CSV table of C-alpha atoms and ligand atoms in Angstrom, one decimal:
chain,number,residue,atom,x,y,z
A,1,UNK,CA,77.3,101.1,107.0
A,2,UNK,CA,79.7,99.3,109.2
A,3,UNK,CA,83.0,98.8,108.4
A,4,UNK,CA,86.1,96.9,109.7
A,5,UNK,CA,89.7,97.1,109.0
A,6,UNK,CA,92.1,94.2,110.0
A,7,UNK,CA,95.4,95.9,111.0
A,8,UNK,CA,97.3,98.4,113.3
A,9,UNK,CA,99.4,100.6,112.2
A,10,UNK,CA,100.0,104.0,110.4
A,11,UNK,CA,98.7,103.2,107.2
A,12,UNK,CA,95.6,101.2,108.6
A,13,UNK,CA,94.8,104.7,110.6
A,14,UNK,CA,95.5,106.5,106.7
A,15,UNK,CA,92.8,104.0,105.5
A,16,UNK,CA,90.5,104.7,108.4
A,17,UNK,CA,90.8,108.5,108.7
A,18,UNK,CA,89.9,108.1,104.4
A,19,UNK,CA,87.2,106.0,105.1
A,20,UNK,CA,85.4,108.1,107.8
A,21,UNK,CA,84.7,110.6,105.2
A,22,UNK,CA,82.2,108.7,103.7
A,23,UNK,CA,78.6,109.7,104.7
A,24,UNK,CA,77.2,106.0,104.9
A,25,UNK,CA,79.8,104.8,107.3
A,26,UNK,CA,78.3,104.7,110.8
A,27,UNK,CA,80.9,102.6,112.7
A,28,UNK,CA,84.5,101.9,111.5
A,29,UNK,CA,86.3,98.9,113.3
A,30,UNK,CA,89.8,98.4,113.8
A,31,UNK,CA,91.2,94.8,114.5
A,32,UNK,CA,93.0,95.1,116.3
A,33,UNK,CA,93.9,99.1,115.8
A,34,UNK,CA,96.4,100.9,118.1
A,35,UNK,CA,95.7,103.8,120.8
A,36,UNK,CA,96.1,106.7,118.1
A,37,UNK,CA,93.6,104.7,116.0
A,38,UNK,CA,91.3,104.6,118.9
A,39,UNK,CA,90.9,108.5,118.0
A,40,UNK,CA,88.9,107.4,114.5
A,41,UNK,CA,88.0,104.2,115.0
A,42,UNK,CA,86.8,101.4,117.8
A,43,UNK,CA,89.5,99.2,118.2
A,44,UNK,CA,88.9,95.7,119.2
A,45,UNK,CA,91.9,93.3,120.6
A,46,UNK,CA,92.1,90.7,118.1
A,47,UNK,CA,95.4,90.5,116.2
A,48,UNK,CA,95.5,90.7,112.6
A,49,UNK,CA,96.5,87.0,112.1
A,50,UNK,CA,93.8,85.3,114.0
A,51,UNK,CA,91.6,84.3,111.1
A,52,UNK,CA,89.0,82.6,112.8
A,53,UNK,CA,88.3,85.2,115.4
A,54,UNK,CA,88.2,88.3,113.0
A,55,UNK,CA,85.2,86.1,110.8
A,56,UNK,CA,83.7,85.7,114.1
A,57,UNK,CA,83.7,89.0,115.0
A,58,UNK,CA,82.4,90.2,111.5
A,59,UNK,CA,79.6,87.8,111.5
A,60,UNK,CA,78.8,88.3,114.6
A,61,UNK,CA,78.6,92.2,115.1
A,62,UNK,CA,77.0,92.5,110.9
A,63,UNK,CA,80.0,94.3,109.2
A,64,UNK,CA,79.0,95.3,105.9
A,65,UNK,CA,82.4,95.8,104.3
A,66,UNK,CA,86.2,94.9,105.4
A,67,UNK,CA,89.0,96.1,104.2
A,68,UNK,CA,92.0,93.5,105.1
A,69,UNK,CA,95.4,95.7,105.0
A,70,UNK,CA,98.2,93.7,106.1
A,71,UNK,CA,99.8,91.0,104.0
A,72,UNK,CA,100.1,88.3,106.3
A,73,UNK,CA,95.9,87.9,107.2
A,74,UNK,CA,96.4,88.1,103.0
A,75,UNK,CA,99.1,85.7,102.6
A,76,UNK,CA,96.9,83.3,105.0
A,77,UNK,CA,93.7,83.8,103.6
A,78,UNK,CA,91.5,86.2,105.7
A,79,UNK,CA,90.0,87.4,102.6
A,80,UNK,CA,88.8,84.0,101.8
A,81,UNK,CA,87.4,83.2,104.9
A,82,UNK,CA,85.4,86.8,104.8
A,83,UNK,CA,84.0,86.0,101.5
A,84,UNK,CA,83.1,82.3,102.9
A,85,UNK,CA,80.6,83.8,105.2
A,86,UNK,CA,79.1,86.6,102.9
A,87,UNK,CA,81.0,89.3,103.7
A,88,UNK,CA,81.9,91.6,101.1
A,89,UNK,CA,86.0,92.4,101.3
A,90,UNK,CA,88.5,94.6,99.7
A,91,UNK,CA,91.7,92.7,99.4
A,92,UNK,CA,92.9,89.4,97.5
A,93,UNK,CA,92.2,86.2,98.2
A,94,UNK,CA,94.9,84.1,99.1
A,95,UNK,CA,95.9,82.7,95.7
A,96,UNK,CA,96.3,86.2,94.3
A,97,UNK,CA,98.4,87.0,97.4
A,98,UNK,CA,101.4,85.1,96.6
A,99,UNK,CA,102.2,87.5,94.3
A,100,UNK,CA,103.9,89.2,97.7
A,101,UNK,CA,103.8,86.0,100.0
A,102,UNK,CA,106.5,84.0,97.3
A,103,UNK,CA,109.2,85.6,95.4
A,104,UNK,CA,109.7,82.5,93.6
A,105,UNK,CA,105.6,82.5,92.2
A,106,UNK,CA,106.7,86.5,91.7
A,107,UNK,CA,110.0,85.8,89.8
A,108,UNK,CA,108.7,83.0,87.8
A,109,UNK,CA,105.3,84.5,86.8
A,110,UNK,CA,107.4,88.1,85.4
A,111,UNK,CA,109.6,85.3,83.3
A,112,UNK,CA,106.8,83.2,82.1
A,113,UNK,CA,104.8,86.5,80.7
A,114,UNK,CA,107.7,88.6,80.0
A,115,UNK,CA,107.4,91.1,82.3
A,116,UNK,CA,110.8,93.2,83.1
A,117,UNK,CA,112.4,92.4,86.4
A,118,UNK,CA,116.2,91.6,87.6
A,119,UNK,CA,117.4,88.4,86.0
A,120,UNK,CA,117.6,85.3,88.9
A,121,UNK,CA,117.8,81.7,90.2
A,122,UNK,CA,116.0,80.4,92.9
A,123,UNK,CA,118.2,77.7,95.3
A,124,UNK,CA,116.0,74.6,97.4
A,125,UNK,CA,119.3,74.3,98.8
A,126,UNK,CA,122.4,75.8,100.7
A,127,UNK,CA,124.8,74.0,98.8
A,128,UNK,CA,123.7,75.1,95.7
A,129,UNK,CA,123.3,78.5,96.6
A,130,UNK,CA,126.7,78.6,97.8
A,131,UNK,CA,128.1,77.6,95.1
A,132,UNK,CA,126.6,79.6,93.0
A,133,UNK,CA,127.9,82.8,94.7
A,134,UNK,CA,131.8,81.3,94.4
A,135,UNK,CA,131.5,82.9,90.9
A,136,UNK,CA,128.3,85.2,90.6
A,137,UNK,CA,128.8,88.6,89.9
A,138,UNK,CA,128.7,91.4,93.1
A,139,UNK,CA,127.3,93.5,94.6
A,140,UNK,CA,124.3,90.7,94.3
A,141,UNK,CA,121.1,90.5,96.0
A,142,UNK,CA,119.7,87.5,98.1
A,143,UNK,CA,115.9,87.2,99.0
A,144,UNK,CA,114.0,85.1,101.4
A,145,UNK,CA,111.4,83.1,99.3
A,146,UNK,CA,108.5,84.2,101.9
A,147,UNK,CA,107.4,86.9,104.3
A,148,UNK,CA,110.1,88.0,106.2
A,149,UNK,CA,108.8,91.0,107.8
A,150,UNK,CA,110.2,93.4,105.0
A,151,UNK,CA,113.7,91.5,106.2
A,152,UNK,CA,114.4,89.3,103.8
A,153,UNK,CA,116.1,91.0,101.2
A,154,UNK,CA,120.0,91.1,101.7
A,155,UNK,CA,122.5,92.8,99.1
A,156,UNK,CA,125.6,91.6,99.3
A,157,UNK,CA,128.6,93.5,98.4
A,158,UNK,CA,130.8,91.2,99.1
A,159,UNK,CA,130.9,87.2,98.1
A,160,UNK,CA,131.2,87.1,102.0
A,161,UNK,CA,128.2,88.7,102.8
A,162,UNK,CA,126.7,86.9,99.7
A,163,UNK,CA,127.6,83.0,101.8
A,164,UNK,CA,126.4,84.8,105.3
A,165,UNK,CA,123.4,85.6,103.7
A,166,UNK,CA,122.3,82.5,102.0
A,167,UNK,CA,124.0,80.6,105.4
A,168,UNK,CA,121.5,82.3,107.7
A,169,UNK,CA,118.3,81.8,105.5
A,170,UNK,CA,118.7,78.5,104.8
A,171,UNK,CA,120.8,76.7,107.5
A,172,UNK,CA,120.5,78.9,110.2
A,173,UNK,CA,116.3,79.6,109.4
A,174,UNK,CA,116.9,83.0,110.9
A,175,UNK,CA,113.2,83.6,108.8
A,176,UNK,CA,112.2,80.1,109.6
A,177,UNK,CA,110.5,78.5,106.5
A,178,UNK,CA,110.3,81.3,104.6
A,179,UNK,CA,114.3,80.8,103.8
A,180,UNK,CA,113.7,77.1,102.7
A,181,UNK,CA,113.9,78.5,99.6
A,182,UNK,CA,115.7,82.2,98.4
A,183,UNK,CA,115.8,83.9,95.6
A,184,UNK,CA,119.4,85.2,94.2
A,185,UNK,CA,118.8,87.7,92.0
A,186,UNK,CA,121.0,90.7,89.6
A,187,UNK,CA,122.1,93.8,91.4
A,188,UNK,CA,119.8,97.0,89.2
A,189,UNK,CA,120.4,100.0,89.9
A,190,UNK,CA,118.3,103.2,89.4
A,191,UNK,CA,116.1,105.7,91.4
A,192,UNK,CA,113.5,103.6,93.1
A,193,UNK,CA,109.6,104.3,92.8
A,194,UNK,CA,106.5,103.1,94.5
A,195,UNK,CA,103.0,102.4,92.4
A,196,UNK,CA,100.3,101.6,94.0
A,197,UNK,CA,97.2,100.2,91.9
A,198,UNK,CA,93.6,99.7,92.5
A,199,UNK,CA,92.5,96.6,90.4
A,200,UNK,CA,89.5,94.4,90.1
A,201,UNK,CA,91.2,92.3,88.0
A,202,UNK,CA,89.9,93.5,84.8
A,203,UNK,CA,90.4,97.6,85.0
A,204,UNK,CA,93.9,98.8,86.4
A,205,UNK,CA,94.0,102.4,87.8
A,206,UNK,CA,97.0,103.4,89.2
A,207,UNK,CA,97.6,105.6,91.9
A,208,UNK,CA,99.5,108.7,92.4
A,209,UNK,CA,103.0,107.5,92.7
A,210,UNK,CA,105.7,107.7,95.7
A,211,UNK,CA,108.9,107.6,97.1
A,212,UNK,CA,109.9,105.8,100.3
A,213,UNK,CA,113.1,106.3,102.4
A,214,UNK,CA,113.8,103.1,104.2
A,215,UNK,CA,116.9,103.7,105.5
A,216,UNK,CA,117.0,104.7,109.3
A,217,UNK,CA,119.7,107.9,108.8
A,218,UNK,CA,119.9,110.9,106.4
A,219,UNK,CA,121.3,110.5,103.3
A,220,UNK,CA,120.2,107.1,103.0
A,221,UNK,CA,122.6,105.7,105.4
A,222,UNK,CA,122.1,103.1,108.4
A,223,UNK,CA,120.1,100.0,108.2
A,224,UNK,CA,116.9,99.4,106.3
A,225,UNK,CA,113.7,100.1,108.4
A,226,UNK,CA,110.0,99.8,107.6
A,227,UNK,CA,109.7,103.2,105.9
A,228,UNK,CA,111.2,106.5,107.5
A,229,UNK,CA,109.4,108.9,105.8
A,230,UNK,CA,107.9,109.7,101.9
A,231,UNK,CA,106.6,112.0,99.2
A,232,UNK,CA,104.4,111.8,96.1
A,233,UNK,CA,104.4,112.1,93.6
A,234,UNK,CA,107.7,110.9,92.9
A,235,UNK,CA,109.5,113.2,90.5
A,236,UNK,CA,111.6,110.1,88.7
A,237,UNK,CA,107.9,108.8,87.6
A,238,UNK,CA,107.6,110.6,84.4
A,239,UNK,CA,105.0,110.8,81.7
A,240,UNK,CA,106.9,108.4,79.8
A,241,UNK,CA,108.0,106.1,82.2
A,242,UNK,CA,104.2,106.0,83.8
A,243,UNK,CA,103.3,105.1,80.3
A,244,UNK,CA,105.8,102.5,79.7
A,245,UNK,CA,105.1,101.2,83.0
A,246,UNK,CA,101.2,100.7,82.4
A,247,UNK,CA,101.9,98.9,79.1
A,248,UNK,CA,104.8,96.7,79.9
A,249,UNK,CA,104.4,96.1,83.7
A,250,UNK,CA,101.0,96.5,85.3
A,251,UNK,CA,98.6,95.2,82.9
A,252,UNK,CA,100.7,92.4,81.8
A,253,UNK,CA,100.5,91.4,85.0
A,254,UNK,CA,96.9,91.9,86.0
A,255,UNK,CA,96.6,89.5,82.5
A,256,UNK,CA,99.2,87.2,83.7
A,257,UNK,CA,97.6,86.7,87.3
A,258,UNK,CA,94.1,86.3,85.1
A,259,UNK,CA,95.6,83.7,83.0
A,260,UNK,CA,97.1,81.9,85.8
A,261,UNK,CA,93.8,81.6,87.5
A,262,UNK,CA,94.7,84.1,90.0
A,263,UNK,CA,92.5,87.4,89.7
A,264,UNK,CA,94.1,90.2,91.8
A,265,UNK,CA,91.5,92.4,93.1
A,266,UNK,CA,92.4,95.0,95.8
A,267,UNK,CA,95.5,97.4,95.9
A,268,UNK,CA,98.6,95.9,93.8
A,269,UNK,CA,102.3,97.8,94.8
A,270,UNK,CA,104.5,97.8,92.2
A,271,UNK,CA,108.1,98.5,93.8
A,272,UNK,CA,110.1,99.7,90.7
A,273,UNK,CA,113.5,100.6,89.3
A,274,UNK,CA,114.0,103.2,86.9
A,275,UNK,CA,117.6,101.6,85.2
A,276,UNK,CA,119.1,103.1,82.5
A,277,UNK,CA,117.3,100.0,80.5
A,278,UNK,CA,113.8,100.8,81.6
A,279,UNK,CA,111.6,100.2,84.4
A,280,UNK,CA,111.8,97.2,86.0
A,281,UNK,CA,110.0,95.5,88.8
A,282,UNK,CA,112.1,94.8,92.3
A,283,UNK,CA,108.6,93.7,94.3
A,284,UNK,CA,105.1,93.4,94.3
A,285,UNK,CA,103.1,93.8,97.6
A,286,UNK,CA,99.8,92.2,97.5
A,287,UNK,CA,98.3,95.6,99.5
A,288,UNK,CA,98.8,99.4,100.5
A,289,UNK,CA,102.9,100.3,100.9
A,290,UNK,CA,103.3,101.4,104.4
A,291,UNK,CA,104.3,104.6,104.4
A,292,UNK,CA,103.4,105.0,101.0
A,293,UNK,CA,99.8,105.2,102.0
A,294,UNK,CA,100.1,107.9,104.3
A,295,UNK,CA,100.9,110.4,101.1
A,296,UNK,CA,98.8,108.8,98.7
A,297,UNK,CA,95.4,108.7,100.2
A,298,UNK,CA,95.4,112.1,101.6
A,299,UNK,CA,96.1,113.3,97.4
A,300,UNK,CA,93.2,110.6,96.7
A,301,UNK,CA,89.8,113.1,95.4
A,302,UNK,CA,87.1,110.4,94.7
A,303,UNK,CA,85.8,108.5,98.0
A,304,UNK,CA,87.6,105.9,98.9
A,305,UNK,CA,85.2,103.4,100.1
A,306,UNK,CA,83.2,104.1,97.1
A,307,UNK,CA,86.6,103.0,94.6
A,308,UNK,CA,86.7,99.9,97.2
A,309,UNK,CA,83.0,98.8,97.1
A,310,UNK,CA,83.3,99.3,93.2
A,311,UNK,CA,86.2,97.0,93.2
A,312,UNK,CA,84.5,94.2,94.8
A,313,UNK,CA,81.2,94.2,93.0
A,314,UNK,CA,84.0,94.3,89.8
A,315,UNK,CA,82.9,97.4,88.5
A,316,UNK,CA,85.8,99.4,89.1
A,317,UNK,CA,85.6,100.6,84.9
A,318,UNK,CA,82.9,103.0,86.4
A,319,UNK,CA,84.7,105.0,88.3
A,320,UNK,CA,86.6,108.6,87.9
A,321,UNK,CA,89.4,108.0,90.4
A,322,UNK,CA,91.2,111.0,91.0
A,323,UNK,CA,93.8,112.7,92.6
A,324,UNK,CA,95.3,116.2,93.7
A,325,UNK,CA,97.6,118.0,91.0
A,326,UNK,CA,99.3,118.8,94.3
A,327,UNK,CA,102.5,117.0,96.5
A,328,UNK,CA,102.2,115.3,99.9
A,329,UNK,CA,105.1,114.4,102.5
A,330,UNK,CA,105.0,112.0,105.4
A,331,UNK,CA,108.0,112.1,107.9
A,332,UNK,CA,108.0,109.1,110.2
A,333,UNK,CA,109.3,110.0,114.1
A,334,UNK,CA,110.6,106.8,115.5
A,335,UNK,CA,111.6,105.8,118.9
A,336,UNK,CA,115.4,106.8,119.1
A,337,UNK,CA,117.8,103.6,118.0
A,338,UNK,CA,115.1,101.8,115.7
A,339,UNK,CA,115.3,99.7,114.0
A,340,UNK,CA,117.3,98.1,116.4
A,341,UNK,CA,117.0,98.3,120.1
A,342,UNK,CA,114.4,101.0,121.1
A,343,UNK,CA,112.6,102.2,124.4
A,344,UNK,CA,109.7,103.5,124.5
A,345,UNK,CA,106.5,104.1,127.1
A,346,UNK,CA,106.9,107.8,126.4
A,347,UNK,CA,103.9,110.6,126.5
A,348,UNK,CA,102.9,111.6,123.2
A,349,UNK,CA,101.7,115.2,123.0
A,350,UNK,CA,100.4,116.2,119.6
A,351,UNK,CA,97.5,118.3,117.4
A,352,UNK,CA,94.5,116.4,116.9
A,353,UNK,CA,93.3,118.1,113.7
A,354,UNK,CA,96.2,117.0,111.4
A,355,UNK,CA,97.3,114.1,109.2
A,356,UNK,CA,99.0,112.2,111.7
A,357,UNK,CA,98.9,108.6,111.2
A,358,UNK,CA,99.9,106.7,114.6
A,359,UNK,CA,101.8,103.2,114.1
A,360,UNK,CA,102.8,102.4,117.4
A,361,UNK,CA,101.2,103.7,120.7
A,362,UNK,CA,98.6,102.6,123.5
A,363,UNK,CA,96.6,104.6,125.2
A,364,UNK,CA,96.3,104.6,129.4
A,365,UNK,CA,93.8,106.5,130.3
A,366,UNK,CA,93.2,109.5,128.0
A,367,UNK,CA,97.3,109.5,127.8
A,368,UNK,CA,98.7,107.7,124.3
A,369,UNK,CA,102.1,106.3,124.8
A,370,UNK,CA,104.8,105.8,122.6
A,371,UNK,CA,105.0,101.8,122.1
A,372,UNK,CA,106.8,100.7,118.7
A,373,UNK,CA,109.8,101.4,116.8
A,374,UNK,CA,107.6,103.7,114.4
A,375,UNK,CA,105.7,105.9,116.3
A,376,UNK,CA,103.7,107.8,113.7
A,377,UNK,CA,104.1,109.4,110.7
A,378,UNK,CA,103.3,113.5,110.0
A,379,UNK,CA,101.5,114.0,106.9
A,380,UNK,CA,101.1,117.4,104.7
A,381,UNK,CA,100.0,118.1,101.6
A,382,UNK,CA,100.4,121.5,99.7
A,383,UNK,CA,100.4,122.5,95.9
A,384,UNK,CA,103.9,121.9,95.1
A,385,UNK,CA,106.8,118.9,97.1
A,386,UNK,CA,108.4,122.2,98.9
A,387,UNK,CA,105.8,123.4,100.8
A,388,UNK,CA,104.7,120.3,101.5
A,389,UNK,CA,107.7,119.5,103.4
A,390,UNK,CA,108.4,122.6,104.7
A,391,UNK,CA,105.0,122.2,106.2
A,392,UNK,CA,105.1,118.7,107.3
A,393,UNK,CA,108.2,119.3,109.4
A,394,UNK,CA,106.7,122.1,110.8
A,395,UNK,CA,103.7,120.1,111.9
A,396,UNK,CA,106.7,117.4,113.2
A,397,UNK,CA,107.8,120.5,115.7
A,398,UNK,CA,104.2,120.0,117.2
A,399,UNK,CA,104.6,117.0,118.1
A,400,UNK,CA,106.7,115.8,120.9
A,401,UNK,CA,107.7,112.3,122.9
A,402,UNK,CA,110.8,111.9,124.7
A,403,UNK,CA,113.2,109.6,122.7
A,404,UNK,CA,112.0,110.8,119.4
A,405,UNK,CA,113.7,110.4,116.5
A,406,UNK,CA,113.4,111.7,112.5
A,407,UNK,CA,114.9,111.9,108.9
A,408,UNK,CA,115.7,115.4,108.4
A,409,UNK,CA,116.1,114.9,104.9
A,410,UNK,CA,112.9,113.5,103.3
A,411,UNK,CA,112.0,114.5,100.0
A,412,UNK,CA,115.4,116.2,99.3
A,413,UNK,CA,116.4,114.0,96.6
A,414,UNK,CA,113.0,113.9,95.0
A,415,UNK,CA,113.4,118.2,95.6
A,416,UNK,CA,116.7,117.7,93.8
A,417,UNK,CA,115.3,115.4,91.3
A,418,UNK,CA,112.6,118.0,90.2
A,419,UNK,CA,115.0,120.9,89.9
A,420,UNK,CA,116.8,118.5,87.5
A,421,UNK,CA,114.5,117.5,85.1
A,422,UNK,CA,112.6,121.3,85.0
A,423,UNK,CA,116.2,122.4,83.8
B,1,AMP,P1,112.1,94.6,99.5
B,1,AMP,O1,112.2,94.2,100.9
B,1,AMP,O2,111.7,93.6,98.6
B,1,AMP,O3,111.3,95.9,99.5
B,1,AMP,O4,113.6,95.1,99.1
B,1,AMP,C1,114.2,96.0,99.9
B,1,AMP,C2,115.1,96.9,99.0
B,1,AMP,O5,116.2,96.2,98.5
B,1,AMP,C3,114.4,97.5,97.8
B,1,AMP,O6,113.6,98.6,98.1
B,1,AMP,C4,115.6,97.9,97.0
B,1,AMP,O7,116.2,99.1,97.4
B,1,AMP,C5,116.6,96.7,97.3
B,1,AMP,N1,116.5,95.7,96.2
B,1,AMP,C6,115.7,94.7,96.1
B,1,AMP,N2,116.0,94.0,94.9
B,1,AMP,C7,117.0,94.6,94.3
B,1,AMP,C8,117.8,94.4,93.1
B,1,AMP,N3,117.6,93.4,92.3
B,1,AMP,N4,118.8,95.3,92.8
B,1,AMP,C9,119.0,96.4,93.7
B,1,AMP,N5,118.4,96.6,94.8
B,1,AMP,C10,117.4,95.8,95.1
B,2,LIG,N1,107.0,100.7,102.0
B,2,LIG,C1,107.2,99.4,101.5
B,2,LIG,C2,106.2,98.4,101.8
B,2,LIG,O1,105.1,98.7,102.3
B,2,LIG,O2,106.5,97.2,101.7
């Protein structure tokens, strides 16, 4: 079986590495991959937004299955062109993709079916927007309508911050048209938790769940990045909260995108806030969380291209999906001063027989060379969270590029978290 996956980054190479276990697959493409994913995969140079040449190159070279990972091919309809030419494809079409590609669709469909979330108002204009700030309540949180490379989400703490905000999106276009329309929404607070889902749009099974540390500096300080590091399962998802999540949250809105015309099939993320009134949904992804991935699949027991190939024939009610009783950790090393200004061109020495997912390197020669702001992300699992980060920084002490840069501190509040609520 052939398979292709449309992306490039750490948790494409999570996806890949899962995928390879699988005894049918005999070639596993990565469009257009990176020079760690060049390890597990045969990475060819076409980028993940180029619609037209990836259905080319599927037709063309007889893929049996693709997995599209990223949410803008998503957003843009890759999945939809795929299907066009008969190939089978694990992702959603584009109309079920708005559910990430427009936090107004987002907002609106949670109010319409009653689905928990901050309370909001979404501005066409800057005036109005302004305006409404003058006398909105702070801190207060500001969000780009569309895709905004994980950017567009400002909380202001200030009604300052609040007007720079709402001036940049939508005078200055600093997202272009994605901040023709925003989103300002109520400030929740609450420990944060990642769900992903598999779905098929009528069976729901959701995934071990996770906790991502987006800001760049320990003790969640510094700017937000793309993911520094993460651990599942996450310790604030209890029992009862996984419970009140699956009734109130995730299959209202499997049923809502249904009745709206808009079957999800694929992986759904539910980004969620515990508050003191209840989970509540902050975002929905339309795909796999990056780094999210890189602890969840690694727990994941049943084959993953068999839960995938289930999904798309929509006979996902058959399978047993199951997971480890155990913990995983995933510590991202970046190039020093990311998310801002980085260099990089750097050697990377590391072990080839562990979990490390590689999100930004080339290879010259048989070198690989540090060339992104994420470089990769170390990966451990273990039977409990504290050997699986003691054993996932260990495995980071392998691994060396000059310029490198790491959270010390991932999982320590989920550690502390677990001591608390085993008192
Ligand atoms: P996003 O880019 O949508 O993942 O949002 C980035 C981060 O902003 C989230 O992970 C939350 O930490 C924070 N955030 C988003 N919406 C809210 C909200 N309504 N209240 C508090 N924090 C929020
Ligand atoms: N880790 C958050 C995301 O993938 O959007």
């Amino acid at each position: 079986m052939k398979v292709m996956v449309v992306g490039g980054g750490g948790r494409e190479h999570a996806i890949i590495k899962k995928i390879k276990e699988n005894k049918n697959v005999t070639e596993i493409f990565a469009l257009p991959g990176n020079g760690g994913i060049g390890a597990d995969a045969t990475c060819v140079p076409i980028g993940a937004k180029d619609i037209e040449a990836i259905t080319d190159f599927a037709v063309k070279n007889s893929i049996d299955f693709a997995v599209v990972a990223p949410d803008d091919p998503l957003v843009l309809g890759c999945v939809d062109s795929l299907n066009a030419v008969g190939i089978k494809t694990f992702g959603p079409r584009a109309n079920a993709a708005i559910i990430e590609g427009s936090k107004v669709f987002s907002k609106n469909l949670m109010k319409k079916y009653g689905i928990p979330t901050a309370s909001y108002e979404v501005f066409t204009d800057a005036e109005s927007a302004l305006q409404y700030v003058e006398t909105a309540p702070v801190p207060t949180v500001i969000k780009a309508d569309g895709l905004a490379l994980g950017k567009g989400v400002i909380i202001a703490q200030t009604r300052e911050e609040a007007v720079d905000a709402i001036k940049s999106m939508m005078e200055d276009k600093v997202f272009g048209e994605s901040g023709s329309r925003v989103v300002i929404e109520e400030f929740l607070e609450g420990p944060e938790v990642s769900v992903l889902s598999f779905t098929d749009g009528k069976t729901l099974v959701p995934m071990i769940s996770s906790m991502d540390h987006k800001r760049a500096l320990d003790g969640d300080e510094g700017l937000n990045t793309g993911g520094m590091g993460t651990v599942a399962p996450n310790p604030y998802y209890t029992d009862d909260i996984a419970a009140e999540c699956m009734e109130k949250i995730f299959i209202p809105t499997m049923n809502a995108m249904n009745a709206e015309n808009r079957s999800f099939t694929g992986c759904l993320y539910f980004g969620l806030m515990i508050t003191k009134d209840g989970p509540k949904v902050i975002e929905y992804n339309c795909r796999f969380g990056d780094p999210e991935t890189q602890v969840v699949l690694p727990l994941l027991e049943t084959d993953l291209l068999d839960i995938m190939l289930a999904i798309s024939d929509g006979r996902l009610d058959e399978m047993e999906v199951r997971f480890s009783s155990g913990a995983a950790c995933c510590v991202v090393m970046a190039s020093d001063g990311y998310p801002k200004k980085y260099s990089s061109g750097y050697e990377i020495t590391m072990p080839r027989d562990k979990n490390i997912y590689v999100a930004g390197a080339r290879s010259e020669g048989d070198k690989l060379l540090s060339a992104g702001g994420r470089v990769l992300g170390v990966t451990e699992t273990a039977p409990t969270l504290t050997e699986a980060i003691k054993k996932a920084y260990d495995t980071v002490k392998t691994v060396s590029f000059a310029n490198a840069y790491y959270r010390k501190d991932i999982g320590k509040r989920a550690l502390a978290a677990t001591k608390n609520t085993s008192n």
